[in-house]
mmCIF file of C-alpha atoms in Angstrom:
data_model
loop_
_atom_site.group_PDB
_atom_site.id
_atom_site.type_symbol
_atom_site.label_atom_id
_atom_site.label_comp_id
_atom_site.label_asym_id
_atom_site.label_seq_id
_atom_site.Cartn_x
_atom_site.Cartn_y
_atom_site.Cartn_z
ATOM 1 C CA MET A 1 -27.013 180.516 16.206
ATOM 2 C CA TYR A 2 -23.539 178.973 15.704
ATOM 3 C CA ILE A 3 -22.583 179.583 19.340
ATOM 4 C CA LEU A 4 -25.901 178.154 20.530
ATOM 5 C CA ALA A 5 -25.234 174.966 18.545
ATOM 6 C CA LEU A 6 -21.834 174.515 20.195
ATOM 7 C CA ARG A 7 -23.272 175.280 23.619
ATOM 8 C CA SER A 8 -26.002 172.685 23.055
ATOM 9 C CA ALA A 9 -23.454 170.094 21.914
ATOM 10 C CA ALA A 10 -21.440 170.539 25.111
ATOM 11 C CA SER A 11 -24.543 170.390 27.295
ATOM 12 C CA ASN A 12 -25.779 167.240 25.560
ATOM 13 C CA SER A 13 -22.344 165.706 26.108
ATOM 14 C CA ARG A 14 -22.371 166.416 29.863
ATOM 15 C CA LEU A 15 -19.565 168.967 29.605
ATOM 16 C CA PRO A 16 -19.449 172.691 30.464
ATOM 17 C CA TYR A 17 -19.478 174.872 27.376
ATOM 18 C CA ASP A 18 -17.050 177.554 28.533
ATOM 19 C CA LYS A 19 -14.463 175.814 30.712
ATOM 20 C CA LEU A 20 -12.359 172.681 30.988
ATOM 21 C CA THR A 21 -13.250 169.961 33.455
ATOM 22 C CA ALA A 22 -10.709 168.773 36.025
ATOM 23 C CA GLN A 23 -10.154 165.681 33.885
ATOM 24 C CA GLU A 24 -9.469 167.784 30.803
ATOM 25 C CA LEU A 25 -6.995 169.966 32.698
ATOM 26 C CA VAL A 26 -4.998 166.855 33.592
ATOM 27 C CA HIS A 27 -4.764 165.791 29.944
ATOM 28 C CA PHE A 28 -4.426 169.288 28.462
ATOM 29 C CA PRO A 29 -2.388 171.481 30.830
ATOM 30 C CA ASP A 30 -1.234 173.437 27.776
ATOM 31 C CA ALA A 31 -4.826 174.494 27.130
ATOM 32 C CA SER A 32 -4.797 176.590 30.290
ATOM 33 C CA ASP A 33 -1.607 178.523 29.482
ATOM 34 C CA SER A 34 -3.584 181.519 28.258
ATOM 35 C CA LYS A 35 -7.139 182.587 27.529
ATOM 36 C CA ALA A 36 -6.445 182.159 23.812
ATOM 37 C CA SER A 37 -5.275 178.559 24.374
ATOM 38 C CA THR A 38 -8.358 177.810 26.464
ATOM 39 C CA ASN A 39 -10.736 179.288 23.895
ATOM 40 C CA LEU A 40 -9.019 177.355 21.107
ATOM 41 C CA TYR A 41 -9.369 174.082 22.994
ATOM 42 C CA LEU A 42 -13.009 174.721 23.885
ATOM 43 C CA PHE A 43 -13.975 175.611 20.324
ATOM 44 C CA ILE A 44 -12.355 172.483 18.876
ATOM 45 C CA ARG A 45 -13.776 170.255 21.622
ATOM 46 C CA ASN A 46 -17.309 171.630 21.295
ATOM 47 C CA LYS A 47 -17.172 171.478 17.490
ATOM 48 C CA ILE A 48 -16.105 167.810 17.555
ATOM 49 C CA LEU A 49 -18.976 167.054 19.940
ATOM 50 C CA GLN A 50 -21.376 168.839 17.600
ATOM 51 C CA LEU A 51 -20.136 166.883 14.575
ATOM 52 C CA TRP A 52 -20.627 163.590 16.424
ATOM 53 C CA LEU A 53 -24.134 164.433 17.639
ATOM 54 C CA LEU A 54 -25.194 165.551 14.155
ATOM 55 C CA GLU A 55 -24.594 162.024 12.812
ATOM 56 C CA PRO A 56 -24.126 159.519 15.662
ATOM 57 C CA ASN A 57 -24.783 156.563 13.373
ATOM 58 C CA VAL A 58 -21.346 156.882 11.762
ATOM 59 C CA GLU A 59 -17.906 156.947 13.380
ATOM 60 C CA LEU A 60 -16.362 160.396 13.546
ATOM 61 C CA THR A 61 -12.673 159.967 12.731
ATOM 62 C CA SER A 62 -10.017 162.501 13.633
ATOM 63 C CA GLU A 63 -9.428 163.217 9.944
ATOM 64 C CA ASP A 64 -13.128 163.949 9.417
ATOM 65 C CA ALA A 65 -13.020 166.326 12.362
ATOM 66 C CA ILE A 66 -9.972 168.117 10.953
ATOM 67 C CA ASP A 67 -11.595 168.444 7.528
ATOM 68 C CA GLN A 68 -14.790 169.945 8.975
ATOM 69 C CA LEU A 69 -13.154 172.394 11.363
ATOM 70 C CA PRO A 70 -13.066 175.921 9.932
ATOM 71 C CA ILE A 71 -9.744 177.576 9.199
ATOM 72 C CA PRO A 72 -7.604 178.388 11.222
ATOM 73 C CA PHE A 73 -8.865 176.013 13.958
ATOM 74 C CA ASN A 74 -7.670 172.977 11.997
ATOM 75 C CA SER A 75 -4.102 174.212 11.488
ATOM 76 C CA ASP A 76 -2.636 172.265 14.443
ATOM 77 C CA ARG A 77 -3.632 168.773 13.329
ATOM 78 C CA ARG A 78 -1.819 167.075 16.212
ATOM 79 C CA PHE A 79 -3.744 169.162 18.753
ATOM 80 C CA VAL A 80 -7.056 168.278 17.095
ATOM 81 C CA ARG A 81 -6.131 164.579 17.135
ATOM 82 C CA ARG A 82 -5.316 164.803 20.853
ATOM 83 C CA ILE A 83 -8.708 166.324 21.615
ATOM 84 C CA HIS A 84 -10.482 163.784 19.413
ATOM 85 C CA GLY A 85 -8.588 160.953 21.109
ATOM 86 C CA PHE A 86 -9.533 162.209 24.558
ATOM 87 C CA LEU A 87 -13.224 162.518 23.684
ATOM 88 C CA GLN A 88 -13.206 159.047 22.153
ATOM 89 C CA ARG A 89 -11.271 157.460 25.017
ATOM 90 C CA TYR A 90 -13.709 158.744 27.629
ATOM 91 C CA GLY A 91 -16.896 157.969 25.711
ATOM 92 C CA PHE A 92 -18.021 161.416 24.620
ATOM 93 C CA ILE A 93 -17.961 160.433 20.934
ATOM 94 C CA ASN A 94 -18.029 157.178 18.970
ATOM 95 C CA TYR A 95 -20.081 155.164 21.426
ATOM 96 C CA GLY A 96 -23.153 152.977 21.146
ATOM 97 C CA ASN A 97 -24.390 151.422 17.914
ATOM 98 C CA PHE A 98 -22.542 153.206 15.106
ATOM 99 C CA HIS A 99 -21.025 152.254 11.760
ATOM 100 C CA ARG A 100 -17.255 151.930 12.018
ATOM 101 C CA LEU A 101 -15.259 153.571 9.223
ATOM 102 C CA ALA A 102 -11.745 152.785 10.400
ATOM 103 C CA SER A 103 -10.410 149.381 11.397
ATOM 104 C CA ALA A 104 -10.341 148.474 15.078
ATOM 105 C CA LEU A 105 -7.724 150.334 17.041
ATOM 106 C CA VAL A 106 -4.513 148.331 17.455
ATOM 107 C CA LEU A 107 -2.916 148.236 20.888
ATOM 108 C CA THR A 108 0.805 148.940 20.919
ATOM 109 C CA SER A 109 1.521 146.155 23.416
ATOM 110 C CA LYS A 110 0.374 142.541 23.298
ATOM 111 C CA ARG A 111 -3.328 142.325 22.515
ATOM 112 C CA LYS A 112 -5.270 141.954 25.754
ATOM 113 C CA ARG A 113 -8.323 139.820 26.420
ATOM 114 C CA VAL A 114 -11.108 141.141 28.642
ATOM 115 C CA VAL A 115 -13.860 139.046 30.222
ATOM 116 C CA ILE A 116 -17.163 140.820 30.878
ATOM 117 C CA ILE A 117 -19.583 139.173 33.290
ATOM 118 C CA GLY A 118 -23.212 139.947 32.532
ATOM 119 C CA ALA A 119 -24.873 140.730 29.211
ATOM 120 C CA GLY A 120 -27.012 143.573 30.471
ATOM 121 C CA ALA A 121 -27.062 147.033 28.921
ATOM 122 C CA ALA A 122 -23.837 148.084 30.655
ATOM 123 C CA GLY A 123 -22.066 144.837 29.785
ATOM 124 C CA ILE A 124 -23.023 145.011 26.119
ATOM 125 C CA ALA A 125 -21.987 148.682 25.916
ATOM 126 C CA ALA A 126 -18.637 147.891 27.539
ATOM 127 C CA MET A 127 -18.092 144.958 25.174
ATOM 128 C CA LYS A 128 -18.720 147.061 22.065
ATOM 129 C CA GLN A 129 -16.514 149.907 23.272
ATOM 130 C CA LEU A 130 -13.616 147.688 24.346
ATOM 131 C CA HIS A 131 -13.796 145.816 21.040
ATOM 132 C CA PHE A 132 -13.707 149.165 19.245
ATOM 133 C CA PHE A 133 -10.581 150.028 21.246
ATOM 134 C CA GLY A 134 -8.861 146.866 20.008
ATOM 135 C CA PHE A 135 -9.362 144.392 22.854
ATOM 136 C CA ASP A 136 -10.416 140.771 22.518
ATOM 137 C CA VAL A 137 -13.637 140.549 24.520
ATOM 138 C CA VAL A 138 -15.427 137.523 25.959
ATOM 139 C CA MET A 139 -18.879 137.990 27.506
ATOM 140 C CA LEU A 140 -20.404 135.606 30.040
ATOM 141 C CA GLU A 141 -24.136 135.497 30.799
ATOM 142 C CA ALA A 142 -25.839 132.976 33.095
ATOM 143 C CA ARG A 143 -29.315 133.452 31.666
ATOM 144 C CA LYS A 144 -30.562 132.372 28.263
ATOM 145 C CA ARG A 145 -31.272 135.913 27.140
ATOM 146 C CA LEU A 146 -29.463 139.221 26.767
ATOM 147 C CA GLY A 147 -30.444 142.586 28.162
ATOM 148 C CA GLY A 148 -30.381 142.162 31.917
ATOM 149 C CA ARG A 149 -33.027 144.419 33.445
ATOM 150 C CA VAL A 150 -34.068 145.523 29.967
ATOM 151 C CA HIS A 151 -36.662 142.831 29.387
ATOM 152 C CA THR A 152 -39.804 142.870 27.272
ATOM 153 C CA TYR A 153 -42.257 140.043 27.955
ATOM 154 C CA HIS A 154 -44.266 138.637 25.054
ATOM 155 C CA GLN A 155 -47.174 136.430 26.090
ATOM 156 C CA LYS A 156 -47.477 133.270 24.018
ATOM 157 C CA ASP A 157 -50.345 133.107 21.539
ATOM 158 C CA SER A 158 -51.293 136.664 22.382
ATOM 159 C CA SER A 159 -50.505 140.231 21.419
ATOM 160 C CA VAL A 160 -49.906 141.123 25.062
ATOM 161 C CA VAL A 161 -46.545 142.817 25.592
ATOM 162 C CA ALA A 162 -45.164 144.141 28.864
ATOM 163 C CA ASP A 163 -41.878 145.811 29.736
ATOM 164 C CA LEU A 164 -40.623 144.323 32.988
ATOM 165 C CA GLY A 165 -37.852 146.797 33.714
ATOM 166 C CA ALA A 166 -35.560 149.596 32.567
ATOM 167 C CA MET A 167 -38.080 150.983 30.124
ATOM 168 C CA VAL A 168 -38.046 154.562 31.423
ATOM 169 C CA VAL A 169 -35.486 157.167 30.341
ATOM 170 C CA THR A 170 -35.195 159.684 33.170
ATOM 171 C CA GLY A 171 -33.892 162.996 31.899
ATOM 172 C CA ILE A 172 -33.242 163.882 28.273
ATOM 173 C CA ASN A 173 -30.591 166.600 28.247
ATOM 174 C CA GLY A 174 -27.083 165.170 28.387
ATOM 175 C CA ASN A 175 -28.326 161.590 28.466
ATOM 176 C CA PRO A 176 -26.299 159.256 26.182
ATOM 177 C CA ILE A 177 -29.318 156.939 26.050
ATOM 178 C CA VAL A 178 -31.000 159.558 23.855
ATOM 179 C CA THR A 179 -28.121 159.304 21.374
ATOM 180 C CA MET A 180 -28.425 155.512 21.381
ATOM 181 C CA MET A 181 -32.167 155.841 20.768
ATOM 182 C CA ARG A 182 -31.378 157.843 17.639
ATOM 183 C CA GLN A 183 -28.863 155.195 16.567
ATOM 184 C CA THR A 184 -31.446 152.418 16.844
ATOM 185 C CA GLN A 185 -34.388 154.462 15.521
ATOM 186 C CA CYS A 186 -36.334 154.115 18.766
ATOM 187 C CA THR A 187 -39.176 156.586 19.204
ATOM 188 C CA PRO A 188 -39.592 157.862 22.769
ATOM 189 C CA VAL A 189 -43.081 158.168 24.215
ATOM 190 C CA ARG A 190 -43.729 160.876 26.773
ATOM 191 C CA ILE A 191 -44.922 159.523 30.109
ATOM 192 C CA THR A 192 -48.149 161.136 31.285
ATOM 193 C CA PRO A 193 -48.666 162.172 34.922
ATOM 194 C CA ASP A 194 -51.394 159.540 35.203
ATOM 195 C CA CYS A 195 -49.801 156.252 36.197
ATOM 196 C CA PRO A 196 -52.391 153.730 37.410
ATOM 197 C CA ILE A 197 -50.996 150.837 39.452
ATOM 198 C CA TYR A 198 -52.502 147.362 39.499
ATOM 199 C CA ASP A 199 -52.004 144.695 42.137
ATOM 200 C CA GLU A 200 -51.071 141.060 41.530
ATOM 201 C CA TYR A 201 -54.733 140.227 40.882
ATOM 202 C CA GLY A 202 -55.150 142.851 38.184
ATOM 203 C CA LYS A 203 -57.183 145.155 40.421
ATOM 204 C CA LEU A 204 -56.603 148.891 40.292
ATOM 205 C CA VAL A 205 -54.848 150.085 43.459
ATOM 206 C CA ASP A 206 -56.669 152.845 45.317
ATOM 207 C CA GLN A 207 -55.014 156.187 44.549
ATOM 208 C CA ARG A 208 -54.961 157.276 48.195
ATOM 209 C CA LYS A 209 -53.266 154.022 49.186
ATOM 210 C CA ASP A 210 -50.699 154.522 46.433
ATOM 211 C CA GLU A 211 -49.985 158.058 47.671
ATOM 212 C CA LEU A 212 -49.560 156.907 51.281
ATOM 213 C CA VAL A 213 -47.147 154.138 50.293
ATOM 214 C CA ALA A 214 -45.139 156.535 48.099
ATOM 215 C CA GLU A 215 -44.995 159.095 50.924
ATOM 216 C CA ALA A 216 -43.847 156.452 53.420
ATOM 217 C CA PHE A 217 -41.196 155.207 50.984
ATOM 218 C CA LYS A 218 -39.862 158.749 50.550
ATOM 219 C CA LYS A 219 -39.736 159.341 54.310
ATOM 220 C CA ILE A 220 -37.812 156.107 54.839
ATOM 221 C CA GLY A 221 -35.351 157.168 52.139
ATOM 222 C CA ASP A 222 -34.920 160.606 53.723
ATOM 223 C CA THR A 223 -34.355 158.965 57.112
ATOM 224 C CA ALA A 224 -31.750 156.576 55.683
ATOM 225 C CA SER A 225 -29.968 159.498 54.012
ATOM 226 C CA TYR A 226 -29.947 161.479 57.277
ATOM 227 C CA ILE A 227 -28.550 158.538 59.252
ATOM 228 C CA ALA A 228 -25.786 157.888 56.704
ATOM 229 C CA HIS A 229 -24.776 161.410 55.676
ATOM 230 C CA THR A 230 -25.578 163.513 58.740
ATOM 231 C CA LEU A 231 -25.053 161.093 61.610
ATOM 232 C CA GLY A 232 -22.326 159.168 59.805
ATOM 233 C CA VAL A 233 -23.797 155.752 60.643
ATOM 234 C CA THR A 234 -22.956 153.434 57.746
ATOM 235 C CA GLU A 235 -22.447 150.092 59.494
ATOM 236 C CA VAL A 236 -23.953 147.889 62.198
ATOM 237 C CA ASN A 237 -21.871 145.419 64.192
ATOM 238 C CA GLY A 238 -18.928 146.053 61.888
ATOM 239 C CA LYS A 239 -20.936 145.284 58.731
ATOM 240 C CA ASN A 240 -21.420 147.913 56.036
ATOM 241 C CA LEU A 241 -25.074 148.740 55.450
ATOM 242 C CA SER A 242 -26.555 148.477 51.973
ATOM 243 C CA ILE A 243 -29.600 150.563 51.063
ATOM 244 C CA ALA A 244 -31.775 147.480 51.571
ATOM 245 C CA ASP A 245 -30.220 146.892 55.003
ATOM 246 C CA ALA A 246 -30.858 150.506 55.987
ATOM 247 C CA TYR A 247 -34.507 150.298 54.923
ATOM 248 C CA ASN A 248 -34.990 147.056 56.858
ATOM 249 C CA GLU A 249 -33.372 148.521 59.989
ATOM 250 C CA ILE A 250 -35.675 151.545 59.847
ATOM 251 C CA LEU A 251 -38.784 149.421 59.281
ATOM 252 C CA GLU A 252 -37.908 147.151 62.178
#
């Protein structure tokens, strides 16, 4: 059961349970000196991930991690702090909407200011994380609302509510959005296979028509992928093709 919990923590953190990633090998070459060193690193890393996922509403400090590691895995405190620092630096722990226990990290050099353009989900996440790392952050947004594509429409004088975008979470395992849902007490609702589509006049679209359009869209996507990846055609008249450009070229 204990091993399964650590394996699950690694999987839900987008990391392999039983080996170091290429990025980890760069930062921890000493962890690959021997099988014992590798196993030690993996146990500490997976345990820290488990501790964070058990309570993602509260910052997991390096000292908390050391205190909760079983003996003798907590004997090399500096090694544990290095692993904790790596996981924090690359967003595997202490991300999203959590209660901070320690003061903001202080940069050793002159405090830097970062400007983030766009207050969408990615911009807000970057702002919070950079602020946590000790940067001064300024966010710019052209619209009068936050959220970007995440936009819920409330009709005036009515109980009508409609999500206009980014309301679907695709994939649960290893998805940090799931952790953020727990942090904000959002309850996910399973999407059923039935997904009726309505046109701009509120009329139900014929199912066969919907299937034909979806099939055509998929074929165009497959064709664009073949042209780009198999034939190596990624530009026209010296101009790089975007996905929209590729679709338009195929349709024409």
